Coordinates of C-alpha atoms and ligand atoms in Angstrom, one line a residue:
M1 CA 117.8 103.3 85.6
I2 CA 114.9 101.2 84.1
R3 CA 116.2 98.4 81.9
K4 CA 114.3 98.0 78.7
L5 CA 113.1 94.4 78.3
K6 CA 113.8 92.5 75.1
Y7 CA 111.1 90.6 73.2
P8 CA 110.4 87.7 73.1
R9 CA 110.9 87.5 76.9
Y10 CA 113.2 84.5 76.7
L11 CA 115.9 86.8 75.3
N12 CA 116.2 88.4 78.8
I13 CA 117.3 85.2 80.5
K14 CA 121.1 85.1 81.2
E15 CA 122.9 81.9 80.1
E16 CA 123.6 80.7 83.6
A17 CA 120.0 81.2 84.7
F18 CA 118.9 79.3 81.6
D19 CA 121.3 76.5 82.5
R20 CA 119.9 76.3 86.0
R21 CA 116.3 76.0 84.7
I22 CA 117.4 73.2 82.3
E23 CA 119.1 71.4 85.2
K24 CA 116.0 71.7 87.4
A25 CA 113.8 70.5 84.6
Y26 CA 116.0 67.5 83.8
K27 CA 115.9 66.5 87.5
L28 CA 112.1 66.1 87.1
L29 CA 112.7 63.5 84.4
S30 CA 114.8 61.2 86.6
S31 CA 111.7 60.4 88.7
C32 CA 109.2 61.9 86.4
E33 CA 107.1 64.7 87.9
V34 CA 106.9 66.8 84.8
C35 CA 103.1 66.6 84.8
P36 CA 100.4 66.0 87.4
H37 CA 100.5 62.2 86.8
K38 CA 103.8 62.0 88.7
C39 CA 104.6 58.6 87.4
R40 CA 108.1 58.7 89.0
V41 CA 109.7 56.6 86.3
N42 CA 113.3 57.4 85.3
R43 CA 112.9 58.7 81.7
L44 CA 116.6 59.4 81.6
K45 CA 117.1 55.7 81.7
G46 CA 114.5 55.0 79.0
E47 CA 111.6 54.2 81.4
R48 CA 108.1 55.4 80.3
G49 CA 105.1 56.4 82.3
F50 CA 101.6 57.3 81.4
C51 CA 102.6 59.5 78.4
R52 CA 104.7 56.6 76.9
S53 CA 107.6 59.0 76.3
S54 CA 111.2 58.5 77.3
E55 CA 113.9 61.2 77.2
E56 CA 113.9 61.2 73.4
V57 CA 111.7 63.8 71.8
M58 CA 109.3 62.7 69.1
I59 CA 107.4 64.9 66.8
S60 CA 104.8 64.0 64.2
S61 CA 105.1 67.1 62.0
Y62 CA 105.9 70.8 61.9
N63 CA 104.3 73.3 59.6
T64 CA 103.0 76.8 58.9
H65 CA 99.4 76.7 60.3
F66 CA 96.6 79.0 59.4
G67 CA 93.8 77.3 61.3
E68 CA 94.6 78.8 64.8
E69 CA 92.9 81.8 66.4
P70 CA 93.4 85.0 64.3
P71 CA 96.1 86.7 66.5
L72 CA 98.3 83.6 66.3
V73 CA 98.0 83.4 62.6
G74 CA 98.4 87.0 61.3
N75 CA 99.5 87.1 57.7
F76 CA 102.1 84.5 57.7
G77 CA 100.8 81.7 60.0
S78 CA 101.7 80.1 63.2
G79 CA 104.7 77.7 63.2
T80 CA 103.3 74.5 64.8
I81 CA 105.3 71.7 66.1
F82 CA 103.2 68.6 67.0
F83 CA 104.7 66.5 69.7
T84 CA 104.0 62.8 69.7
N85 CA 102.1 61.2 72.7
C86 CA 100.1 63.1 75.3
N87 CA 99.5 63.1 79.1
L88 CA 95.8 62.7 78.5
K89 CA 94.0 59.7 77.0
C90 CA 90.9 61.3 75.5
I91 CA 88.7 58.5 74.1
Y92 CA 87.5 61.0 71.4
C93 CA 90.9 62.4 70.4
Q94 CA 90.9 63.8 66.9
N95 CA 94.7 63.5 66.7
Y96 CA 94.7 59.9 68.2
P97 CA 97.3 58.5 65.7
I98 CA 99.8 61.0 67.2
S99 CA 98.6 61.4 70.8
Q100 CA 97.6 57.7 71.5
L101 CA 99.2 55.5 68.9
G102 CA 102.6 57.2 69.0
N103 CA 103.0 58.2 65.3
G104 CA 106.0 60.4 64.8
N105 CA 109.7 60.5 64.5
K106 CA 112.5 60.9 67.0
V107 CA 114.4 64.2 66.7
T108 CA 117.5 65.3 68.5
L109 CA 117.5 68.6 70.4
Q110 CA 119.7 70.1 67.8
E111 CA 117.2 69.1 65.1
L112 CA 114.3 70.5 67.1
A113 CA 116.2 73.8 67.4
K114 CA 116.7 73.8 63.7
I115 CA 113.0 73.2 63.1
M116 CA 112.2 76.3 65.2
L117 CA 114.6 78.3 63.0
A118 CA 113.1 76.9 59.8
L119 CA 109.6 78.0 61.0
Q120 CA 111.0 81.4 61.8
K121 CA 112.6 81.6 58.3
R122 CA 109.2 80.9 56.8
K123 CA 108.1 84.2 58.6
C124 CA 105.8 82.4 61.1
H125 CA 104.7 84.8 63.8
N126 CA 105.4 82.3 66.6
I127 CA 106.6 78.8 67.5
N128 CA 103.4 77.0 68.5
L129 CA 104.3 74.0 70.7
V130 CA 101.4 71.6 70.4
T131 CA 101.0 69.1 73.3
P132 CA 104.3 70.1 74.8
T133 CA 103.7 69.2 78.5
H134 CA 105.6 65.9 78.7
F135 CA 108.6 67.3 76.8
V136 CA 109.1 70.6 78.7
P137 CA 112.7 69.8 79.9
Q138 CA 113.8 68.9 76.4
I139 CA 112.1 71.9 74.9
L140 CA 113.9 74.2 77.2
K141 CA 117.3 72.7 76.3
S142 CA 116.5 72.8 72.6
L143 CA 115.3 76.4 72.9
K144 CA 118.6 77.5 74.3
L145 CA 120.3 76.1 71.2
A146 CA 117.7 77.8 69.0
I147 CA 118.3 81.1 70.7
K148 CA 122.0 80.8 70.0
M149 CA 121.2 80.2 66.3
G150 CA 119.1 83.4 66.2
L151 CA 115.6 82.4 67.2
C152 CA 113.6 85.6 68.0
I153 CA 109.9 84.9 67.7
P154 CA 107.6 84.2 70.7
L155 CA 106.6 80.7 72.0
V156 CA 103.0 79.6 72.2
Y157 CA 102.5 76.8 74.8
N158 CA 99.5 75.0 73.4
T159 CA 98.3 72.5 76.1
S160 CA 95.4 70.4 77.4
G161 CA 95.6 72.4 80.6
Y162 CA 96.7 69.3 82.6
D163 CA 100.0 70.9 83.7
S164 CA 101.9 71.0 86.9
V165 CA 102.5 74.5 88.4
N166 CA 106.1 73.5 89.2
T167 CA 106.8 72.8 85.6
L168 CA 105.0 75.9 84.4
K169 CA 107.2 78.0 86.7
L170 CA 110.2 76.8 84.7
L171 CA 108.5 78.5 81.7
D172 CA 108.1 81.8 83.4
S173 CA 109.7 84.5 81.2
V174 CA 110.2 81.9 78.5
V175 CA 106.7 81.5 77.1
D176 CA 104.9 84.7 75.9
I177 CA 101.6 83.2 74.9
Y178 CA 99.7 80.4 76.7
L179 CA 97.0 78.6 74.8
P180 CA 95.5 76.0 77.2
D181 CA 92.3 74.0 76.9
A182 CA 89.7 74.3 79.7
R183 CA 88.2 70.9 78.9
Y184 CA 86.1 69.8 81.9
A185 CA 84.5 71.2 85.0
D186 CA 83.9 67.8 86.6
N187 CA 86.8 65.6 87.8
E188 CA 84.9 62.4 87.4
I189 CA 84.0 63.1 83.8
A190 CA 87.6 64.0 83.1
R191 CA 88.8 60.7 84.7
K192 CA 86.3 58.7 82.7
Y193 CA 86.9 60.2 79.2
S194 CA 90.5 61.5 79.4
S195 CA 92.1 59.5 82.2
A196 CA 92.9 62.8 83.9
P197 CA 92.3 62.6 87.7
N198 CA 91.4 65.9 89.4
Y199 CA 91.4 67.6 86.0
F200 CA 89.3 70.6 87.1
K201 CA 91.3 71.3 90.2
I202 CA 94.6 71.0 88.3
M203 CA 93.5 72.9 85.3
K204 CA 92.3 75.8 87.5
K205 CA 95.7 76.0 89.2
S206 CA 97.5 75.8 85.8
L207 CA 95.5 78.6 84.2
K208 CA 96.0 80.8 87.3
E209 CA 99.8 80.3 87.0
M210 CA 99.7 81.0 83.2
Y211 CA 97.7 84.1 83.8
R212 CA 100.1 85.3 86.6
Q213 CA 103.0 85.0 84.1
V214 CA 101.5 86.6 81.0
G215 CA 98.2 88.4 81.8
D216 CA 95.5 89.2 79.3
L217 CA 96.1 88.9 75.6
A218 CA 98.1 91.8 74.1
V219 CA 98.4 92.3 70.3
D220 CA 100.6 94.5 68.2
K221 CA 99.3 97.2 65.8
T222 CA 98.7 94.6 63.1
G223 CA 96.6 92.4 65.5
V224 CA 99.2 89.7 66.0
A225 CA 99.5 88.3 69.5
R226 CA 102.5 89.5 71.5
S227 CA 101.7 87.9 74.9
G228 CA 98.9 86.7 77.1
L229 CA 96.4 84.0 77.7
I230 CA 93.9 82.5 75.2
V231 CA 91.7 79.7 76.5
R232 CA 90.1 77.1 74.3
H233 CA 86.9 75.4 75.3
L234 CA 85.6 72.6 73.1
V235 CA 81.8 72.2 73.7
L236 CA 81.1 68.5 74.1
P237 CA 77.7 66.8 73.6
G238 CA 75.4 66.3 76.6
G239 CA 76.9 69.1 78.6
L240 CA 80.0 67.0 79.4
S241 CA 82.4 70.0 79.2
G242 CA 80.6 71.9 81.9
T243 CA 80.7 75.2 80.0
K244 CA 78.8 77.3 82.5
K245 CA 81.1 76.4 85.4
I246 CA 84.2 76.9 83.3
M247 CA 83.1 80.4 82.2
H248 CA 82.3 81.2 85.8
F249 CA 85.8 80.2 86.9
I250 CA 87.4 82.2 84.2
T251 CA 85.5 85.4 84.9
R252 CA 85.9 85.2 88.7
E253 CA 89.3 83.7 89.1
I254 CA 91.3 84.6 86.0
S255 CA 90.0 87.7 84.2
P256 CA 86.7 88.9 82.6
H257 CA 88.9 90.1 79.7
T258 CA 90.2 86.6 78.9
Y259 CA 89.9 85.7 75.2
I260 CA 88.0 82.4 74.8
S261 CA 87.9 80.2 71.7
L262 CA 84.5 78.6 72.0
M263 CA 84.8 75.6 69.7
A264 CA 81.9 73.7 68.1
Q265 CA 83.8 71.3 65.9
Y266 CA 83.6 68.2 68.1
F267 CA 83.1 65.0 66.1
P268 CA 83.2 61.5 67.4
A269 CA 86.7 60.1 66.6
Y270 CA 88.8 57.3 68.0
Q271 CA 86.7 55.3 70.5
A272 CA 83.9 57.8 70.9
D273 CA 81.4 55.6 69.2
Q274 CA 81.4 53.4 72.3
F275 CA 80.7 56.3 74.7
P276 CA 77.4 58.0 74.1
P277 CA 76.7 60.9 74.1
L278 CA 80.2 61.4 72.8
S279 CA 79.1 59.3 69.8
R280 CA 77.5 62.3 68.2
R281 CA 78.3 65.9 67.3
I282 CA 76.8 68.8 69.3
D283 CA 73.6 70.4 68.1
K284 CA 72.7 74.1 67.6
K285 CA 71.0 74.3 70.9
E286 CA 74.0 73.0 72.8
Y287 CA 76.3 75.5 71.2
R288 CA 73.8 78.4 71.8
E289 CA 73.6 77.4 75.5
A290 CA 77.4 77.5 75.7
L291 CA 77.5 80.9 74.0
Q292 CA 74.8 82.1 76.5
A293 CA 76.9 80.9 79.4
F294 CA 79.8 82.9 78.1
K295 CA 77.7 86.1 77.9
E296 CA 75.9 85.5 81.2
E297 CA 79.2 85.2 83.0
G298 CA 80.2 88.6 81.7
L299 CA 82.9 87.5 79.2
E300 CA 83.3 89.7 76.1
N301 CA 86.4 88.6 74.2
G302 CA 86.8 85.6 71.9
W303 CA 86.0 83.7 68.8
F304 CA 82.8 81.8 68.0
Q305 CA 81.4 79.5 65.3
K306 CA 78.5 81.0 63.3
D307 CA 77.7 78.1 61.0
I308 CA 76.8 75.3 63.3
Ligands
SF4_401 S1 105.3 63.5 81.8 FE1 104.8 61.4 81.3 S2 106.0 60.1 82.6 FE2 106.1 62.2 83.4 S3 104.6 62.3 85.0 FE3 103.6 63.0 83.1 S4 102.7 61.2 82.2 FE4 104.1 60.5 83.8

C-alpha cells in the first residue's frame, strides 16, 4: 500500500526520529561543526566562534514580509524570522547591524516556536528562516515544539549558501523550500569580501544537496511555492560575483529549470566604501551582461529587475 505523505514534509517525521536528529544536531554544537568554518568551540558552554553565537538563539525581528520572490509571498506574505549574527562577514552587508553588530534579542526555544505559530496565525504562507545556518540545531528543537502546538506551514531555509552538507542532511524532509544565495564563483574573492574560505566549492556542494532534497520549484494552483529550490544571485560591481560561471554551474550541475532571482539592488553599505569597486552600485551594462549570461547558459525561469 502506498502511504500518502503529509504536507509540509516535517509532519511525516516520527517523534523518535525527530529526537534523534535533534540529538545529532546538538552534538555538532559541543565542538561546533554546524557550518563549514568548523570552529570547534563548545557553544553549549557559552563559547563562541566565527559567528559570535552561543547556544542561545537571538533574533532581530519577525514579520509578514512582502518583498520576497512572488511564490513565497502569495496573497498573505512570507513569515520572516531574522536571526542575529551570520557565518559570513560581508564587508558590504546591507543588514550589518543584525549580521555583524549583533543587534537582536535572546529568545527561548519555546518563544521561537510561539513566533512561528504567530506568523501562521497571520496567514503567512511559510516560515522564512533568514540567516538560519548557525542556529540549525536550535531551530530543529524549536520546530518540534511548534509542530506540537499546531504548526502546519512549510519552512523556507533562506541562507548565504555557505552551509555544511552534514547539517543540511539534518534538514532533509524538514525543509520544503530552499532559498540559498549563490554569491561568488571565485574562492579568493569570497575570502576577501566575505571571510568565507572555499565559498564556491562549498556553495556548489550545498546547492546540490538542497536540490537533491527538494528538486525544482513546485507551486500550488494559486502560484504559491510548495517545495523546491530558488537561487538568489546578487550582481556585484566589477564582475565580482562571477555570474557567468555561476549560471553555468546551475544549468549543468543543478537543473536548467532552476528559478533564479537575479538581483540588481546592490548598494555600498557597511565598509564597502573602502573596497572599490564595491563602493558603487552596478550599472545598466553590468546587469544586462548578467542577464545575458543567464540566457546564454539556457536558464529560463526566474525574476529580473527592469528599472535599473
Ligand atoms: S556555526 Fe558558528 S561557531 Fe559553529 S562552525 Fe559555524 S561559525 Fe563556527
